[in-house]
Short mmCIF file of C-alpha atoms and ligand atoms in Angstrom, two decimals:
data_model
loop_
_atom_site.label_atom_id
_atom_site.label_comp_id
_atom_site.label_asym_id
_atom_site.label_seq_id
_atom_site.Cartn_x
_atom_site.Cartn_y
_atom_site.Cartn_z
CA UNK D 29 42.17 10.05 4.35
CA UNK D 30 40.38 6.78 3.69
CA UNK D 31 41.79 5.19 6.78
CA UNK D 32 40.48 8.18 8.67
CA UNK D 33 37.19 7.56 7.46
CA UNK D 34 37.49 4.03 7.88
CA UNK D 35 38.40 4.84 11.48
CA UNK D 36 35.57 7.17 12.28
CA UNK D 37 32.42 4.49 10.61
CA UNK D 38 34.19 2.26 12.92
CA UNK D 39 33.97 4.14 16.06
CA UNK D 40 29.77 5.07 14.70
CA UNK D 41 29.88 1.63 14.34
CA UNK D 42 30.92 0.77 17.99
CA UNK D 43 28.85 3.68 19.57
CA UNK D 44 25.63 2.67 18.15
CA UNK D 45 26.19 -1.34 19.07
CA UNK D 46 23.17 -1.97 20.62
CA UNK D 47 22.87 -5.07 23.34
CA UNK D 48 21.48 -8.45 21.86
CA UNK D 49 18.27 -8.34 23.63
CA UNK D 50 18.06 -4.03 21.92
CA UNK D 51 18.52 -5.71 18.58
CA UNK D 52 16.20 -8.45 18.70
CA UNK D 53 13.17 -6.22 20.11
CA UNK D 54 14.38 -3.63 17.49
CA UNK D 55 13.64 -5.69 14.62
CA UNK D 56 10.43 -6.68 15.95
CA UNK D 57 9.12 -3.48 16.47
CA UNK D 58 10.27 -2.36 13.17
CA UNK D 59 8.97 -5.32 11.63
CA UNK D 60 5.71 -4.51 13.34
CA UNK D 61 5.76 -0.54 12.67
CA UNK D 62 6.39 -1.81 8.98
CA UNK D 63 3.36 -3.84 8.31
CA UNK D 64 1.35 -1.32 10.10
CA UNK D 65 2.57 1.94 8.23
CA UNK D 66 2.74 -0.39 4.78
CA UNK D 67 -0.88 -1.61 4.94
CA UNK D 68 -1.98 1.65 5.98
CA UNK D 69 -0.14 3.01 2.77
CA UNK D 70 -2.33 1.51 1.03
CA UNK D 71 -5.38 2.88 1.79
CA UNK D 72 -4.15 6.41 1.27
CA UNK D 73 -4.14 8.71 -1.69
CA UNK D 74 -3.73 12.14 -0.63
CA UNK D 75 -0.65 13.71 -0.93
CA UNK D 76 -0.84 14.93 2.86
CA UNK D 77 0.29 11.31 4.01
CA UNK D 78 3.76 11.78 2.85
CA UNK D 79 5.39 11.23 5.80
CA UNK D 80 3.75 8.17 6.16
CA UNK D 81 5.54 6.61 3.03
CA UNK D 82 8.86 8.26 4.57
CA UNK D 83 8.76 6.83 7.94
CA UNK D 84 7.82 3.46 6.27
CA UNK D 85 10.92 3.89 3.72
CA UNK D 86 13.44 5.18 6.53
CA UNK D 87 12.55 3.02 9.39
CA UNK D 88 12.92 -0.10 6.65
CA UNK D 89 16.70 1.14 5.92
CA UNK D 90 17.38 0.98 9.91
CA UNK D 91 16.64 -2.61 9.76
CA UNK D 92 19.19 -3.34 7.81
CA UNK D 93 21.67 -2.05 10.47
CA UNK D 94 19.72 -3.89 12.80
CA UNK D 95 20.13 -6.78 10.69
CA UNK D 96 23.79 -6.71 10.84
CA UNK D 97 24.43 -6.58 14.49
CA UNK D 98 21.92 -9.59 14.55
CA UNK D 99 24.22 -11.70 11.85
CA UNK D 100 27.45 -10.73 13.42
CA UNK D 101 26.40 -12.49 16.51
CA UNK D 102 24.30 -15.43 15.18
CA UNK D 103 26.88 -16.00 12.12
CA UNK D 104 29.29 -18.88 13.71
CA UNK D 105 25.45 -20.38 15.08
CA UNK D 106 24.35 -20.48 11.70
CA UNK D 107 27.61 -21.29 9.76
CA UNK D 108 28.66 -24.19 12.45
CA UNK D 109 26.14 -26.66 11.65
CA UNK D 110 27.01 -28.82 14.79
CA UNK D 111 25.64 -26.31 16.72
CA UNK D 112 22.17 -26.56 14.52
CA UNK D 113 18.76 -27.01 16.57
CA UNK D 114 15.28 -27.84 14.74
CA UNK D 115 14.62 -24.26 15.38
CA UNK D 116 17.67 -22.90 13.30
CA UNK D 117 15.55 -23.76 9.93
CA UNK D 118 12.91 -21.53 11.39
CA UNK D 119 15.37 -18.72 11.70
CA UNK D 120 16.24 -19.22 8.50
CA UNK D 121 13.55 -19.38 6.69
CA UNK D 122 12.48 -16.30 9.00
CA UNK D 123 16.18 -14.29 7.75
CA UNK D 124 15.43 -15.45 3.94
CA UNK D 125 12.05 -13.36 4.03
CA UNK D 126 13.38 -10.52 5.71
CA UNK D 127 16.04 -10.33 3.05
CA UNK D 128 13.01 -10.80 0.54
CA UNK D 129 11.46 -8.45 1.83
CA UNK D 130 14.29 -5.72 1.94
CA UNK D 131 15.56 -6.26 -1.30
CA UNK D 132 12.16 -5.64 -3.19
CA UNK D 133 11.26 -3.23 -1.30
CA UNK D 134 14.30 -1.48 -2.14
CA UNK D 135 14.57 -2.42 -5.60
CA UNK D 136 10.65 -0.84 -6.20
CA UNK D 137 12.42 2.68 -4.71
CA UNK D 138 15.10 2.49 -6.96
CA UNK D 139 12.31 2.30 -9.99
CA UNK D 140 12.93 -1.16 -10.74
CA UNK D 141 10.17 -2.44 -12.95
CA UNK D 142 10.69 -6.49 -13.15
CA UNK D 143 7.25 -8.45 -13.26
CA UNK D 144 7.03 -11.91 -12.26
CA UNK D 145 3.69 -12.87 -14.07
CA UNK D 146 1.27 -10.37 -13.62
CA UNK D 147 3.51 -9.28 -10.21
CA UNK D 148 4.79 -6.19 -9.59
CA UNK D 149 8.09 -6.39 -7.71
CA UNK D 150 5.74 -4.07 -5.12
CA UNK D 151 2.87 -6.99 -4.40
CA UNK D 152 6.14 -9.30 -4.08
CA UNK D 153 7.42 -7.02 -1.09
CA UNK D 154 3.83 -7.24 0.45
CA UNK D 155 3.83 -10.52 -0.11
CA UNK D 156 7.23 -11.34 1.58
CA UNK D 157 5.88 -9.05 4.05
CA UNK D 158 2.91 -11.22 4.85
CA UNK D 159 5.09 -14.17 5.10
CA UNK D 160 7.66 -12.53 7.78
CA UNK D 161 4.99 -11.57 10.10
CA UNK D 162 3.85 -14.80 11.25
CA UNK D 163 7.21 -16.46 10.52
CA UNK D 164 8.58 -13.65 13.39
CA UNK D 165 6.03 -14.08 15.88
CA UNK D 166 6.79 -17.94 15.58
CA UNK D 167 10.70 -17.39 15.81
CA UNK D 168 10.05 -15.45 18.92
CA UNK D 169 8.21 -17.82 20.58
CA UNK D 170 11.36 -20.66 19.96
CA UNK D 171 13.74 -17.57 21.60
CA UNK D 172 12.00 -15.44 23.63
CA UNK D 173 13.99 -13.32 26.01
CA UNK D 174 12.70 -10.05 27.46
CA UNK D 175 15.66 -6.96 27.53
CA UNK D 176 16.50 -6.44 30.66
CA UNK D 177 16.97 -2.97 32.56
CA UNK D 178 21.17 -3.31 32.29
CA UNK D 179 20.41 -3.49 28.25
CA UNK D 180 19.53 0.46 28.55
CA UNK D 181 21.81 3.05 29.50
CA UNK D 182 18.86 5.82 29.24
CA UNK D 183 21.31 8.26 27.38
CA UNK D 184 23.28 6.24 25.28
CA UNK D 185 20.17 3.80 24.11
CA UNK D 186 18.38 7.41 23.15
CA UNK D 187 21.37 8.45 21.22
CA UNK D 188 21.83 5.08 19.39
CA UNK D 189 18.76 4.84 18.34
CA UNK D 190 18.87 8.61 17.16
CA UNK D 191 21.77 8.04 14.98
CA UNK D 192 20.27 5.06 13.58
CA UNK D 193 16.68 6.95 12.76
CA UNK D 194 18.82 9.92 11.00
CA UNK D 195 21.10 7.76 9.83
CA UNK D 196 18.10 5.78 7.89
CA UNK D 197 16.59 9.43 7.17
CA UNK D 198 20.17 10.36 5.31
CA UNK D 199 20.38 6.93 3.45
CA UNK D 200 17.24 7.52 1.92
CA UNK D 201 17.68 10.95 1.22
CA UNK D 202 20.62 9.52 -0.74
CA UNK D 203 18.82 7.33 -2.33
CA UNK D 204 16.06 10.16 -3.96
CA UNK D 205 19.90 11.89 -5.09
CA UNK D 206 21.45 8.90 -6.63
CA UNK D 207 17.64 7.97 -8.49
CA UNK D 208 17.63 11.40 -10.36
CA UNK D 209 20.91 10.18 -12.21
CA UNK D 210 19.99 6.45 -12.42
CA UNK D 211 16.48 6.98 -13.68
CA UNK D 212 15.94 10.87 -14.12
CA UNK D 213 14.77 13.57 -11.80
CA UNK D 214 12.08 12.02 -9.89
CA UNK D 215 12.20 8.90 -11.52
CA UNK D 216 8.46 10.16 -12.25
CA UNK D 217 7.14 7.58 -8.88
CA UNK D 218 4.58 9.52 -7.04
CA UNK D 219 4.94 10.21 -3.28
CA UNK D 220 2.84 6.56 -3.49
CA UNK D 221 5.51 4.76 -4.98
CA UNK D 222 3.60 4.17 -7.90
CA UNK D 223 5.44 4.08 -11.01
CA UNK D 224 4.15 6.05 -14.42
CA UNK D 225 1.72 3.99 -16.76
CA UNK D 226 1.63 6.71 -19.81
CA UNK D 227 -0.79 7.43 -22.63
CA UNK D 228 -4.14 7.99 -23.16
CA UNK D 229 -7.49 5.69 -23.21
CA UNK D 230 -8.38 2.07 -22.75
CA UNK D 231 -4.87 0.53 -23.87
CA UNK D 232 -2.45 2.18 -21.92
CA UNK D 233 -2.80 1.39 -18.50
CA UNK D 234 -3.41 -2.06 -17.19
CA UNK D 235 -6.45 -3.95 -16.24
CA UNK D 236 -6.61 -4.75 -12.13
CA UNK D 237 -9.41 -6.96 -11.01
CA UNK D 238 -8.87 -7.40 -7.02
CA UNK D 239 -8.64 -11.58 -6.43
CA UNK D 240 -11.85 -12.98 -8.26
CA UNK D 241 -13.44 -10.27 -8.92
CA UNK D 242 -14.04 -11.29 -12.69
CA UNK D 243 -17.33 -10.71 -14.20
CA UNK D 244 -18.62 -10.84 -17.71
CA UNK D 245 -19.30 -7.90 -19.94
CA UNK D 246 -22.09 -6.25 -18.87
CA UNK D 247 -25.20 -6.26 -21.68
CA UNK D 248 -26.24 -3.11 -21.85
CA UNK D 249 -30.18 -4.28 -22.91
CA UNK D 250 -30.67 -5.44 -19.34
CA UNK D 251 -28.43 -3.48 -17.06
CA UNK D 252 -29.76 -0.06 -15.63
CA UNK D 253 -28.38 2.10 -13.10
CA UNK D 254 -30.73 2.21 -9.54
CA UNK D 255 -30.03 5.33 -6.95
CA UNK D 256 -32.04 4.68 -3.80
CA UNK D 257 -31.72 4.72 0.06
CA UNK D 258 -31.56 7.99 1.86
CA UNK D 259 -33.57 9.76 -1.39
CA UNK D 260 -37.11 11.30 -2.03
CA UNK D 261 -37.55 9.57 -5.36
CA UNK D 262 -35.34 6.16 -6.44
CA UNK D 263 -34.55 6.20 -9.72
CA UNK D 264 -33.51 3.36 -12.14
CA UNK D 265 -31.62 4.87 -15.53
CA UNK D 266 -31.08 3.65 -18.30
CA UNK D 267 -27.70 3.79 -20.48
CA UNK D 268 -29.51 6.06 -22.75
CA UNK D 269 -30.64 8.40 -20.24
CA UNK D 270 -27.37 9.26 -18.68
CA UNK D 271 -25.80 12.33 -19.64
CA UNK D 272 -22.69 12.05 -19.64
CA UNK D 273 -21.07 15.35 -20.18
CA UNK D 274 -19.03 16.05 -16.86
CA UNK D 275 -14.82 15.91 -18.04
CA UNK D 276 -12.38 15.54 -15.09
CA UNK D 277 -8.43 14.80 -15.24
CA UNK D 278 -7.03 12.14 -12.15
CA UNK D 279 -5.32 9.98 -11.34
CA UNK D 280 -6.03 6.04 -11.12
CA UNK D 281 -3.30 4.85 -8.33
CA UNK D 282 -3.38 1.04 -7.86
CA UNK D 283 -1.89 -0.77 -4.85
CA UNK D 284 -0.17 -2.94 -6.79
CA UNK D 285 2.11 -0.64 -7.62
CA UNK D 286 0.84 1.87 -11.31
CA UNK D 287 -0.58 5.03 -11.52
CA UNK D 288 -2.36 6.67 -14.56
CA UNK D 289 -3.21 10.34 -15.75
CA UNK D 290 -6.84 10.05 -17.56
CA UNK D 291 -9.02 12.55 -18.76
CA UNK D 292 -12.55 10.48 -17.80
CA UNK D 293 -15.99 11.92 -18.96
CA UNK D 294 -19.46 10.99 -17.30
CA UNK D 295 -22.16 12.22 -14.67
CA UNK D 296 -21.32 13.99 -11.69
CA UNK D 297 -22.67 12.22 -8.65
CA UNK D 298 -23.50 14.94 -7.35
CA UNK D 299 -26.16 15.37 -10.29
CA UNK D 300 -27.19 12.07 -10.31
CA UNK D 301 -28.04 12.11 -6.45
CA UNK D 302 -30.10 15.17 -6.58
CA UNK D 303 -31.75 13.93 -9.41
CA UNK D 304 -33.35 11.64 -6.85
CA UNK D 305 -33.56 13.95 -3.84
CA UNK D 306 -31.22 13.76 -1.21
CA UNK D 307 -32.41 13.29 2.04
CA UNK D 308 -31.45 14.90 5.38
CA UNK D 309 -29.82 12.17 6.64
CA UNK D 310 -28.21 11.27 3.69
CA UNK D 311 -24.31 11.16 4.91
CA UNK D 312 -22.73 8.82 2.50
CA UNK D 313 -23.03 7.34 -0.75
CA UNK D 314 -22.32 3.70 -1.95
CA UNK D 315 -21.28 2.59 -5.13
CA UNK D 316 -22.07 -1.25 -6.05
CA UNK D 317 -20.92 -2.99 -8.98
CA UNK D 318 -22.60 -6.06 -10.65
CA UNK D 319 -20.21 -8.30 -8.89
CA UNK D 320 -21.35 -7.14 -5.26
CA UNK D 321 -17.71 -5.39 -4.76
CA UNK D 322 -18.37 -1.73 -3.46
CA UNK D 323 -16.88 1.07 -1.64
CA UNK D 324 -18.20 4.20 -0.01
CA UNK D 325 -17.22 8.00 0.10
CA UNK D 326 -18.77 10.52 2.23
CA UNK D 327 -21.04 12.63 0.39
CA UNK D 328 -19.53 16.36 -0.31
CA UNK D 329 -16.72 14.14 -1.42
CA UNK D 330 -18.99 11.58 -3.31
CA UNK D 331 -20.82 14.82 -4.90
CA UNK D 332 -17.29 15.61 -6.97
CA UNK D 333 -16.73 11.70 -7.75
CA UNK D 334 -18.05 10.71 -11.36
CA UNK D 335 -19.22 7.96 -12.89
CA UNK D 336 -17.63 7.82 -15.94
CA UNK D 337 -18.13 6.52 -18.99
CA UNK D 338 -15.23 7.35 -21.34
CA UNK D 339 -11.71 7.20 -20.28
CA UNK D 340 -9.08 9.62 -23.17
CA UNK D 341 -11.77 10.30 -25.51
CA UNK D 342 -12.82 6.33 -25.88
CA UNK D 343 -16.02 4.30 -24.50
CA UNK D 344 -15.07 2.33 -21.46
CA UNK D 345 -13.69 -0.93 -22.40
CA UNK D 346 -15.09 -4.30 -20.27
CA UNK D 347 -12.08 -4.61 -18.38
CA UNK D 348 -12.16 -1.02 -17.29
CA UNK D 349 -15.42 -1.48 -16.05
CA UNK D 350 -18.09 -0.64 -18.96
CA UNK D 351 -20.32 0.69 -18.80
CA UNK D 352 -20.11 2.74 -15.46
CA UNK D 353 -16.55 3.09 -13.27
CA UNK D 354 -16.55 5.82 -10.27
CA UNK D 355 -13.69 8.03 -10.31
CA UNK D 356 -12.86 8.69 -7.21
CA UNK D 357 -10.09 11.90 -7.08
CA UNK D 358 -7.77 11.21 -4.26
CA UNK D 359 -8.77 7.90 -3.37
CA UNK D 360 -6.25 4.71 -4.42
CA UNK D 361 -7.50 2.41 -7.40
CA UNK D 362 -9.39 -0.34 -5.07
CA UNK D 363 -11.75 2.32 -4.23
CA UNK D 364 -13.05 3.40 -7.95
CA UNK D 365 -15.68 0.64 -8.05
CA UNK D 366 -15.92 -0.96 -11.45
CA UNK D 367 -19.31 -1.71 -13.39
CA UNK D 368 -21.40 0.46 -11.43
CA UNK D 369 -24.94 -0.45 -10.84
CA UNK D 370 -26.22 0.91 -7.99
CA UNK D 371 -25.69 4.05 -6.05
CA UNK D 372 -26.71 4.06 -2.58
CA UNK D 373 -26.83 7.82 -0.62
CA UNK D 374 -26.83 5.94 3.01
CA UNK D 375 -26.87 7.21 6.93
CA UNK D 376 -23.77 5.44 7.79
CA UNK D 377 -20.96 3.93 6.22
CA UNK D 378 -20.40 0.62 5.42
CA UNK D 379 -17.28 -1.29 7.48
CA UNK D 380 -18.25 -4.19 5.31
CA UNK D 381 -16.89 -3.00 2.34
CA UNK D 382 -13.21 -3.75 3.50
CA UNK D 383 -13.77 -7.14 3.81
CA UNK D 384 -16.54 -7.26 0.60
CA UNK D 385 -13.33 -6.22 -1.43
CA UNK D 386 -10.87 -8.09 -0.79
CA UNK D 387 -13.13 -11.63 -1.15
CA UNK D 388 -15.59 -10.41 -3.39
CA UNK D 389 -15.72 -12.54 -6.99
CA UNK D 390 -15.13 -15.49 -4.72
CA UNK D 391 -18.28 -18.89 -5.33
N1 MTE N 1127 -15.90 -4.23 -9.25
C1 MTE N 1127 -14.56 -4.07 -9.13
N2 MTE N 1127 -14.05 -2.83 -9.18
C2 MTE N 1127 -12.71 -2.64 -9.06
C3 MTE N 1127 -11.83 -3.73 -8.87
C4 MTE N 1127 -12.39 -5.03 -8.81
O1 MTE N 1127 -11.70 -6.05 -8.64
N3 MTE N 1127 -13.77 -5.15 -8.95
N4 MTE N 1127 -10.47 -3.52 -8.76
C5 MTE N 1127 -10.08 -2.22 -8.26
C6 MTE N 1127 -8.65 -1.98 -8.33
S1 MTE N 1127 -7.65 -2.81 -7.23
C7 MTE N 1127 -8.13 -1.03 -9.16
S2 MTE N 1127 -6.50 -0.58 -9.07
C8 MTE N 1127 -8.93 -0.39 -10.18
C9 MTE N 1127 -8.27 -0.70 -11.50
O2 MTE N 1127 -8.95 -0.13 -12.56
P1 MTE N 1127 -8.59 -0.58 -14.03
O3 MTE N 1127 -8.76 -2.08 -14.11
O4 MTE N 1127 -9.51 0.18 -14.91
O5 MTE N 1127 -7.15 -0.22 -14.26
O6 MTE N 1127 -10.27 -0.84 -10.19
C10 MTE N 1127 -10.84 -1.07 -8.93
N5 MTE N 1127 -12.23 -1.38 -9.12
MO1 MO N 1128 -5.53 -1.81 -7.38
#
């Protein structure tokens, strides 16, 4: 029985061999398909991307069969260190962050929850992942060899790469099975990958300021809330004006790897908008903190966000962005602007934002 089976992975194993040259530009469009589908991850929150986390998860599994065809023929190269050129350390170095990058990545899906620092093993993958990217299109350029037409056999290439898709597509399937019994069914991750961060208020979910984004508590003697742009009447609020009596239940999702359940309680945008008029043209709406960092949400959507000022029942702490956050249903964590305080209903969005994010904090 076992031999039989040992038989039969060998013959898989010798019908999906791919040709050197298949391998190599195999892992590179993986590799490539990867950082695509992963950084577009991130900027999703609706549970209608699924597949997108799949195909991210599955093709990632294929590259480890990928990855041993490639060893089996580079092995004696790398373990016969006669045979060493200046570019074997680049290969390397290039293999060590691919195995970083696997084994964190599959670690996070098994609901592993080490921190190195503030780290979750999650910004470690994307960090690795950062890393192989230029490290590969480097270690091409030292062995750069186009596949050639005899590398295809048009039906056999098709096949081989189908059993290596659905065998991915099975592993991971596998993997969801095997997780209920390690960790419990579901192992409570969302379809994000975000791991559970329970309880209720300030304290129990932790405090995410993107890079240097890092300001101090906001006095509440001179800060007052401005709407303006695309409005009949800009208005400028005070903390005692706002009526906060709007209660919604959702979910804070960060990048980095948490998500939250919160009941929140503040002013629906949409109220606070049409307090000042909307506009005709009015197609957005911009949220600004005090620290320049802002994000934008088309405006039926931006009418539903709040601006909250109680998270479980408590006042917003500083860290959680007192005295105004947006909540932002459906949107990931980067997007629910802390210490609101300006709202801007605009014409257009704002492309800036992306890059006022991610460098925003910053002398
Ligand atoms: N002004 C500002 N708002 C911000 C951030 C930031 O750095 N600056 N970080 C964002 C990120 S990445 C997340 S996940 C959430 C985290 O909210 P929390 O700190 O209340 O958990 O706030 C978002 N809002
Ligand atoms: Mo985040």
């Amino acid at each position: 029985m076992v031999r039989r089976v040992v038989a039969g992975l060998q013959n898989v194993l010798a019908f999906v061999w791919l040709p050197p040259r298949l391998v190599d530009w195999s892992i590179f469009a993986i590799v490539c398909f990867e950082a695509a589908s992963g950084l577009l991850s991130f900027t999703v929150g609706s549970v209608v991307w699924w597949p997108l986390f799949w195909a991210h998860r599955i093709a990632g599994l294929t590259l480890i069969v990928l990855l041993v065809f490639k060893l089996a023929r580079v092995r004696y190269r790398l373990a016969n260190s006669r045979q060493w050129q200046p570019s074997t350390l680049l290969s390397v170095v290039t293999l060590l962050s691919v195995f970083g990058v696997l084994a964190t990545g599959i670690s996070w899906v098994f609901g592993m929850d080490v921190r190195l620092s503030n780290w979750t093993l999650l910004s470690v993958h994307v960090g690795f992942g950062l890393v192989l990217i230029p490290l590969m299109l480097w270690h091409l350029t030292t062995r750069f060899r186009l596949p050639r037409r005899r590398d295809f056999d048009r039906r056999r290439t098709l096949l081989q790469y189908t059993v290596l898709l659905v065998g991915g597509a099975v592993a991971y399937r596998g993997q969801e099975f095997a997780n209920q019994f390690l960790n419990g069914p579901g192992g409570d991750r969302r379809f994000t990958g975000s791991q559970p961060r329970d309880g209720a208020g300030n304290e129990s979910f932790p405090i995410t300021a993107w890079v240097a984004d890092d300001p101090d508590p906001v006095d509440l003697s001179d800060w007052t809330l401005t709407v303006r742009g695309a409005v009949e009447t800009p208005l400028e609020l005070d903390y005692q004006d706002l009526s906060s009596n709007t209660e919604r239940r959702a979910v804070l999702d960060c990048t980095s790897g948490w998500y939250t359940v919160q009941q929140w309680r503040g002013l629906r945008v949409g109220d606070v908008i049409d307090a000042a008029g909307v506009d005709e043209e009015g197609r957005f709406v911009r949220f600004v903190s005090v620290t320049g960092y802002r994000w934008s949400l088309p405006i039926h959507e931006a009418r539903n966000a709040l601006l909250a000022t109680h998270v479980g029942g408590e006042r917003l702490s500083h860290g959680h962005g007192a005295p105004l956050r947006l909540v932002a249903p459906g949107r990931r964590g980067f997007q629910w602007v802390k210490w609101v305080e300006r709202v801007d209903v605009r014409q257009r969005g704002d492309t800036a934002q992306w890059v006022v994010t991610l460098v925003s904090g910053f002398e």
